[in-house]
Amino acid sequence: MAEFKGFKKRKYIKILRTIKGLASKYKNMTDEELKAQTERFRQRLQKGETLAHILPEAYATVIEADRRILGMAPYDVQVLGAIVLFHGNVAEMKTGEGKTLTATMPLYLMGLTGPGNFLVTANEYLAWRDAEEVGKVYRWLGLSVAVGVQRNAYDKEVDRSVVYKSDIVYTTHSGLGFDYLLDNLATEVDKQYLQGFNFVVIDELDAILLDMAQIPLIISGAPTLQFNLYHLADKFVKSLTEEVDYEISEDKQQVWFTEEGIEHSSRYFGLSEILSKENQVHYRHLVLALKANYVQEVGRHYVVEEDEIFLLDEMNGRKMIGTKLQGGMHQAIEAKEEVTITLETKSMGSITYQNLFKMFRVLSGMTGTAYTDVVEIRDTYDIDVVPIPTHRPIKRTDHKSSIYLTNKAKMLSSLELVKKAVAAERPVLIATGSVTKSRLYSLILLNNRIPHSLLNATTATAAKEKRIVHQAGQRGAVTVATAMAGRGTDIKLDDFSRENGGLMVVGTESMTSDRIDNQLRGRAGRQGEPGDSHFYTSLEDKVVVESSPEWVRKFRKNLENKQGDEVATQEGLLNKKKFQRLIEKSQKNKKNQDVNSRKTTLEFDDVISVLRERVYATRNKVLTGTPTYFREVILKSYKHTAENFLAERKKRDAFEFSDFILNNLDYSFDQSRLDGFDKMSVKTLRQLLDDIIAEKDQRILENFPHADQSYMYQRFIILKSLDQLWIDLADALVQLKTVVQSRTFGQQRPLHEFEKEANRYFTECMERLWIDITRNMLLSELFINRDGSVDIELP
């Protein structure tokens, strides 16, 4: 195996040799003998053998099944990648190296243990495509396989009870995340469908665990109280002056009010102190409006379509359908763009992809580009990145980046290269960094009468994207795309293109990291085919402007003043090594900013995660609790409610005492029982509260003819009270996070403040939980139906 000479994981090579040595044995088996291996493996596992011990035989089995069912036998490099995945690593496999087939081996092996094994993809189309292509192999071998997401919006919903009982599930990152959150809102154990988190292979892992790491999955519930401040805040913020009223960070990711801006806002809204607690609603809306106007960028962070705001995945340009920014940020953008403002809803549960996938016992993934971020992946997820050799040597030529002073010069020069490729009928993929830039380049091509396809968030459905990408390698095809460029679908060359240089990738700007650049380069030269990549960049590129030293801005300005329009054609002027290093350093600075930002997101979510897990653990205890447990919780809530009410009030007031009883214990309380209140001792008042609670509790329970109904009522009350606590807490934490992060530049430890305030919120909510349970238990209205069932209306 000379081709693996530079491969460092020698133990994996040894396993590969063992698997190859078994090939003839399994090739000589009949179909029935091969199918019977699944049951034999399962029996051996039940007797105590480990998955690692049976790996060579299991892999040899599925390799032969792949050959018979799919007509494809995995190459050695694919088997090597499959070994890497089993051991909980990221297999870095270049475009076209056959990741779909690679995944069949570890998924089959892990599927022998039963449910809890997943292949996670970026979208529904890929989940269904991969499941249909290789699902027949698993089923032929006796394993069950299912898809966890709808094929499209018009397809019927999947049966989650069936899906998650399957040995192997193909799904999307968001589909799995939302199902996890839904499981923890279920009111019955049999409505919790997930069977655990055993093993996962994440396709295009870097896109999900790095690029999307800062976008939390959030299930929203009832609308919050809507304030008519979004338009007012937006109007005010649009009138502000940078450096006077507000400042923006160098990376353009943060914005904050100056002291003068805060005073200005107080005067504008006629408030004495806008930072005071009573004015926090006004301040929150101003912070949101500030971010919406000066951080969120149309065409890069979102698009506006038919009176709606759609978020974009900044790394690949895809629309994130159904996803909204929380804490009022989405509504602030709607006000900025003058579209209909949607209702702001409360968060009923949230989790980041980071914490979702860290729950898996074995986390693995595949991608063509991850080694550039190996340190972050290792530090965050405790998994390693293992580069897998290519099946055939890479023939693609990656040309040195061409650097220009202005965007205009860069675009004109790249256009000349495209024209030459078009004249030679060579396929060209033109990659841009945003939806806006893709539209601009499309207009340039139209003005030059160059037919082309446009692939971005506003033009492509998953099916259309597949068609465009499949055609991108055909003779004379010109494709303009955002960085999405059809990840997950190979660009296949026709014979003419293969013999005439292959696909040419033209990058029209330096992307936000060298990893994204490498992804785009990797679109050409699959499976040893020819290809070229050319990157054009300028000192006006977003990554350079936002992440380069101050001298670059001055240099650009001085040169423009001296040279004028002539500089548009002077490429050689900026081809010195220091400008190449500048581009690399700008990307590195941007990458470091992104790493720190993702780290901060994880740190904040870790705080929320601790609280979330405590609530979910308590909730699961209630779902599986006994009647004795329910009664203990109810009685404990009664005790805490009475004690806390008396302890908080040093001055006793008959009206306040009566009001508490009427609003929390008994609507029909007899006021005469408080006659002589001024002479009652604390002990007497405590006994009175206990008596009122006991009497009302007995009357409530007498409504239920059967003991089971009584227990289920108490269980229902506890669950509903606990869910309301978590909804209020989760929503408060979203709001808190927005405010605290806006103060990043005004204090040293925003995370510390968030942690302190989050724990205070949690303590307050837990104290309120007792009175909520008491109130819901005693004041809910019961409606007994003719069939003996009971309807409940909470107070």
PDB file of N, CA, C and O in Angstrom, residues 667-698:
ATOM      1  N   TYR A 667     -60.956  31.014  44.864  1.00  0.00           N
ATOM      2  CA  TYR A 667     -61.730  32.150  44.363  1.00  0.00           C
ATOM      3  C   TYR A 667     -62.917  32.467  45.286  1.00  0.00           C
ATOM      4  O   TYR A 667     -63.382  33.606  45.349  1.00  0.00           O
ATOM      5  N   SER A 668     -63.446  31.458  45.977  1.00  0.00           N
ATOM      6  CA  SER A 668     -64.662  31.628  46.782  1.00  0.00           C
ATOM      7  C   SER A 668     -64.361  31.748  48.280  1.00  0.00           C
ATOM      8  O   SER A 668     -65.171  31.382  49.123  1.00  0.00           O
ATOM      9  N   PHE A 669     -63.186  32.235  48.602  1.00  0.00           N
ATOM     10  CA  PHE A 669     -62.781  32.365  50.003  1.00  0.00           C
ATOM     11  C   PHE A 669     -63.759  33.256  50.779  1.00  0.00           C
ATOM     12  O   PHE A 669     -64.154  34.330  50.321  1.00  0.00           O
ATOM     13  N   ASP A 670     -64.144  32.799  51.980  1.00  0.00           N
ATOM     14  CA  ASP A 670     -65.052  33.534  52.861  1.00  0.00           C
ATOM     15  C   ASP A 670     -64.244  34.579  53.628  1.00  0.00           C
ATOM     16  O   ASP A 670     -63.452  34.244  54.522  1.00  0.00           O
ATOM     17  N   GLN A 671     -64.489  35.854  53.315  1.00  0.00           N
ATOM     18  CA  GLN A 671     -63.712  36.945  53.919  1.00  0.00           C
ATOM     19  C   GLN A 671     -63.884  37.027  55.432  1.00  0.00           C
ATOM     20  O   GLN A 671     -63.012  37.529  56.140  1.00  0.00           O
ATOM     21  N   SER A 672     -65.000  36.527  55.928  1.00  0.00           N
ATOM     22  CA  SER A 672     -65.259  36.626  57.376  1.00  0.00           C
ATOM     23  C   SER A 672     -64.229  35.845  58.189  1.00  0.00           C
ATOM     24  O   SER A 672     -64.061  36.081  59.385  1.00  0.00           O
ATOM     25  N   ARG A 673     -63.527  34.920  57.550  1.00  0.00           N
ATOM     26  CA  ARG A 673     -62.528  34.140  58.272  1.00  0.00           C
ATOM     27  C   ARG A 673     -61.321  34.998  58.656  1.00  0.00           C
ATOM     28  O   ARG A 673     -60.460  34.560  59.432  1.00  0.00           O
ATOM     29  N   LEU A 674     -61.291  36.240  58.138  1.00  0.00           N
ATOM     30  CA  LEU A 674     -60.209  37.146  58.509  1.00  0.00           C
ATOM     31  C   LEU A 674     -60.633  38.172  59.551  1.00  0.00           C
ATOM     32  O   LEU A 674     -59.874  39.108  59.855  1.00  0.00           O
ATOM     33  N   ASP A 675     -61.838  38.019  60.106  1.00  0.00           N
ATOM     34  CA  ASP A 675     -62.263  38.919  61.184  1.00  0.00           C
ATOM     35  C   ASP A 675     -61.291  38.801  62.351  1.00  0.00           C
ATOM     36  O   ASP A 675     -60.901  37.707  62.757  1.00  0.00           O
ATOM     37  N   GLY A 676     -60.898  39.937  62.889  1.00  0.00           N
ATOM     38  CA  GLY A 676     -59.916  39.935  63.981  1.00  0.00           C
ATOM     39  C   GLY A 676     -58.502  39.683  63.491  1.00  0.00           C
ATOM     40  O   GLY A 676     -57.650  39.222  64.253  1.00  0.00           O
ATOM     41  N   PHE A 677     -58.238  40.021  62.224  1.00  0.00           N
ATOM     42  CA  PHE A 677     -56.939  39.750  61.606  1.00  0.00           C
ATOM     43  C   PHE A 677     -55.778  40.351  62.406  1.00  0.00           C
ATOM     44  O   PHE A 677     -54.734  39.723  62.578  1.00  0.00           O
ATOM     45  N   ASP A 678     -55.972  41.612  62.896  1.00  0.00           N
ATOM     46  CA  ASP A 678     -54.883  42.308  63.588  1.00  0.00           C
ATOM     47  C   ASP A 678     -54.412  41.571  64.832  1.00  0.00           C
ATOM     48  O   ASP A 678     -53.280  41.758  65.285  1.00  0.00           O
ATOM     49  N   LYS A 679     -55.283  40.734  65.392  1.00  0.00           N
ATOM     50  CA  LYS A 679     -54.918  40.032  66.633  1.00  0.00           C
ATOM     51  C   LYS A 679     -54.379  38.616  66.366  1.00  0.00           C
ATOM     52  O   LYS A 679     -53.976  37.925  67.301  1.00  0.00           O
ATOM     53  N   MET A 680     -54.383  38.208  65.099  1.00  0.00           N
ATOM     54  CA  MET A 680     -53.921  36.855  64.774  1.00  0.00           C
ATOM     55  C   MET A 680     -52.394  36.783  64.783  1.00  0.00           C
ATOM     56  O   MET A 680     -51.719  37.668  64.265  1.00  0.00           O
ATOM     57  N   SER A 681     -51.850  35.743  65.357  1.00  0.00           N
ATOM     58  CA  SER A 681     -50.403  35.514  65.365  1.00  0.00           C
ATOM     59  C   SER A 681     -49.973  34.905  64.027  1.00  0.00           C
ATOM     60  O   SER A 681     -50.806  34.430  63.244  1.00  0.00           O
ATOM     61  N   VAL A 682     -48.668  34.902  63.794  1.00  0.00           N
ATOM     62  CA  VAL A 682     -48.131  34.299  62.571  1.00  0.00           C
ATOM     63  C   VAL A 682     -48.493  32.825  62.525  1.00  0.00           C
ATOM     64  O   VAL A 682     -48.849  32.281  61.467  1.00  0.00           O
ATOM     65  N   LYS A 683     -48.446  32.175  63.669  1.00  0.00           N
ATOM     66  CA  LYS A 683     -48.775  30.749  63.739  1.00  0.00           C
ATOM     67  C   LYS A 683     -50.227  30.518  63.338  1.00  0.00           C
ATOM     68  O   LYS A 683     -50.550  29.568  62.603  1.00  0.00           O
ATOM     69  N   THR A 684     -51.110  31.414  63.820  1.00  0.00           N
ATOM     70  CA  THR A 684     -52.538  31.294  63.493  1.00  0.00           C
ATOM     71  C   THR A 684     -52.771  31.509  62.000  1.00  0.00           C
ATOM     72  O   THR A 684     -53.547  30.781  61.361  1.00  0.00           O
ATOM     73  N   LEU A 685     -52.091  32.523  61.443  1.00  0.00           N
ATOM     74  CA  LEU A 685     -52.217  32.797  60.017  1.00  0.00           C
ATOM     75  C   LEU A 685     -51.695  31.630  59.171  1.00  0.00           C
ATOM     76  O   LEU A 685     -52.293  31.270  58.158  1.00  0.00           O
ATOM     77  N   ARG A 686     -50.602  31.025  59.629  1.00  0.00           N
ATOM     78  CA  ARG A 686     -50.055  29.875  58.890  1.00  0.00           C
ATOM     79  C   ARG A 686     -51.057  28.715  58.910  1.00  0.00           C
ATOM     80  O   ARG A 686     -51.285  28.050  57.905  1.00  0.00           O
ATOM     81  N   GLN A 687     -51.683  28.511  60.078  1.00  0.00           N
ATOM     82  CA  GLN A 687     -52.663  27.428  60.193  1.00  0.00           C
ATOM     83  C   GLN A 687     -53.880  27.706  59.302  1.00  0.00           C
ATOM     84  O   GLN A 687     -54.435  26.797  58.679  1.00  0.00           O
ATOM     85  N   LEU A 688     -54.258  28.998  59.233  1.00  0.00           N
ATOM     86  CA  LEU A 688     -55.388  29.372  58.397  1.00  0.00           C
ATOM     87  C   LEU A 688     -55.085  29.065  56.922  1.00  0.00           C
ATOM     88  O   LEU A 688     -55.927  28.508  56.206  1.00  0.00           O
ATOM     89  N   LEU A 689     -53.875  29.426  56.475  1.00  0.00           N
ATOM     90  CA  LEU A 689     -53.485  29.130  55.099  1.00  0.00           C
ATOM     91  C   LEU A 689     -53.489  27.631  54.841  1.00  0.00           C
ATOM     92  O   LEU A 689     -53.979  27.159  53.811  1.00  0.00           O
ATOM     93  N   ASP A 690     -52.942  26.869  55.782  1.00  0.00           N
ATOM     94  CA  ASP A 690     -52.905  25.404  55.628  1.00  0.00           C
ATOM     95  C   ASP A 690     -54.320  24.835  55.529  1.00  0.00           C
ATOM     96  O   ASP A 690     -54.583  23.929  54.727  1.00  0.00           O
ATOM     97  N   ASP A 691     -55.219  25.382  56.348  1.00  0.00           N
ATOM     98  CA  ASP A 691     -56.608  24.887  56.339  1.00  0.00           C
ATOM     99  C   ASP A 691     -57.290  25.201  55.006  1.00  0.00           C
ATOM    100  O   ASP A 691     -57.994  24.350  54.439  1.00  0.00           O
ATOM    101  N   ILE A 692     -57.088  26.433  54.519  1.00  0.00           N
ATOM    102  CA  ILE A 692     -57.709  26.835  53.250  1.00  0.00           C
ATOM    103  C   ILE A 692     -57.189  25.945  52.111  1.00  0.00           C
ATOM    104  O   ILE A 692     -57.964  25.475  51.267  1.00  0.00           O
ATOM    105  N   ILE A 693     -55.877  25.720  52.096  1.00  0.00           N
ATOM    106  CA  ILE A 693     -55.273  24.880  51.057  1.00  0.00           C
ATOM    107  C   ILE A 693     -55.816  23.457  51.138  1.00  0.00           C
ATOM    108  O   ILE A 693     -56.199  22.862  50.120  1.00  0.00           O
ATOM    109  N   ALA A 694     -55.865  22.898  52.351  1.00  0.00           N
ATOM    110  CA  ALA A 694     -56.322  21.509  52.524  1.00  0.00           C
ATOM    111  C   ALA A 694     -57.784  21.355  52.105  1.00  0.00           C
ATOM    112  O   ALA A 694     -58.163  20.362  51.459  1.00  0.00           O
ATOM    113  N   GLU A 695     -58.608  22.339  52.476  1.00  0.00           N
ATOM    114  CA  GLU A 695     -60.026  22.276  52.128  1.00  0.00           C
ATOM    115  C   GLU A 695     -60.229  22.332  50.610  1.00  0.00           C
ATOM    116  O   GLU A 695     -61.002  21.554  50.042  1.00  0.00           O
ATOM    117  N   LYS A 696     -59.520  23.279  49.958  1.00  0.00           N
ATOM    118  CA  LYS A 696     -59.669  23.421  48.511  1.00  0.00           C
ATOM    119  C   LYS A 696     -59.094  22.198  47.789  1.00  0.00           C
ATOM    120  O   LYS A 696     -59.667  21.710  46.795  1.00  0.00           O
ATOM    121  N   ASP A 697     -57.996  21.682  48.286  1.00  0.00           N
ATOM    122  CA  ASP A 697     -57.381  20.489  47.704  1.00  0.00           C
ATOM    123  C   ASP A 697     -58.347  19.307  47.748  1.00  0.00           C
ATOM    124  O   ASP A 697     -58.499  18.576  46.756  1.00  0.00           O
ATOM    125  N   GLN A 698     -59.035  19.159  48.877  1.00  0.00           N
ATOM    126  CA  GLN A 698     -59.984  18.037  49.017  1.00  0.00           C
ATOM    127  C   GLN A 698     -61.151  18.199  48.056  1.00  0.00           C
ATOM    128  O   GLN A 698     -61.595  17.232  47.415  1.00  0.00           O
TER     129      GLN A 698
END
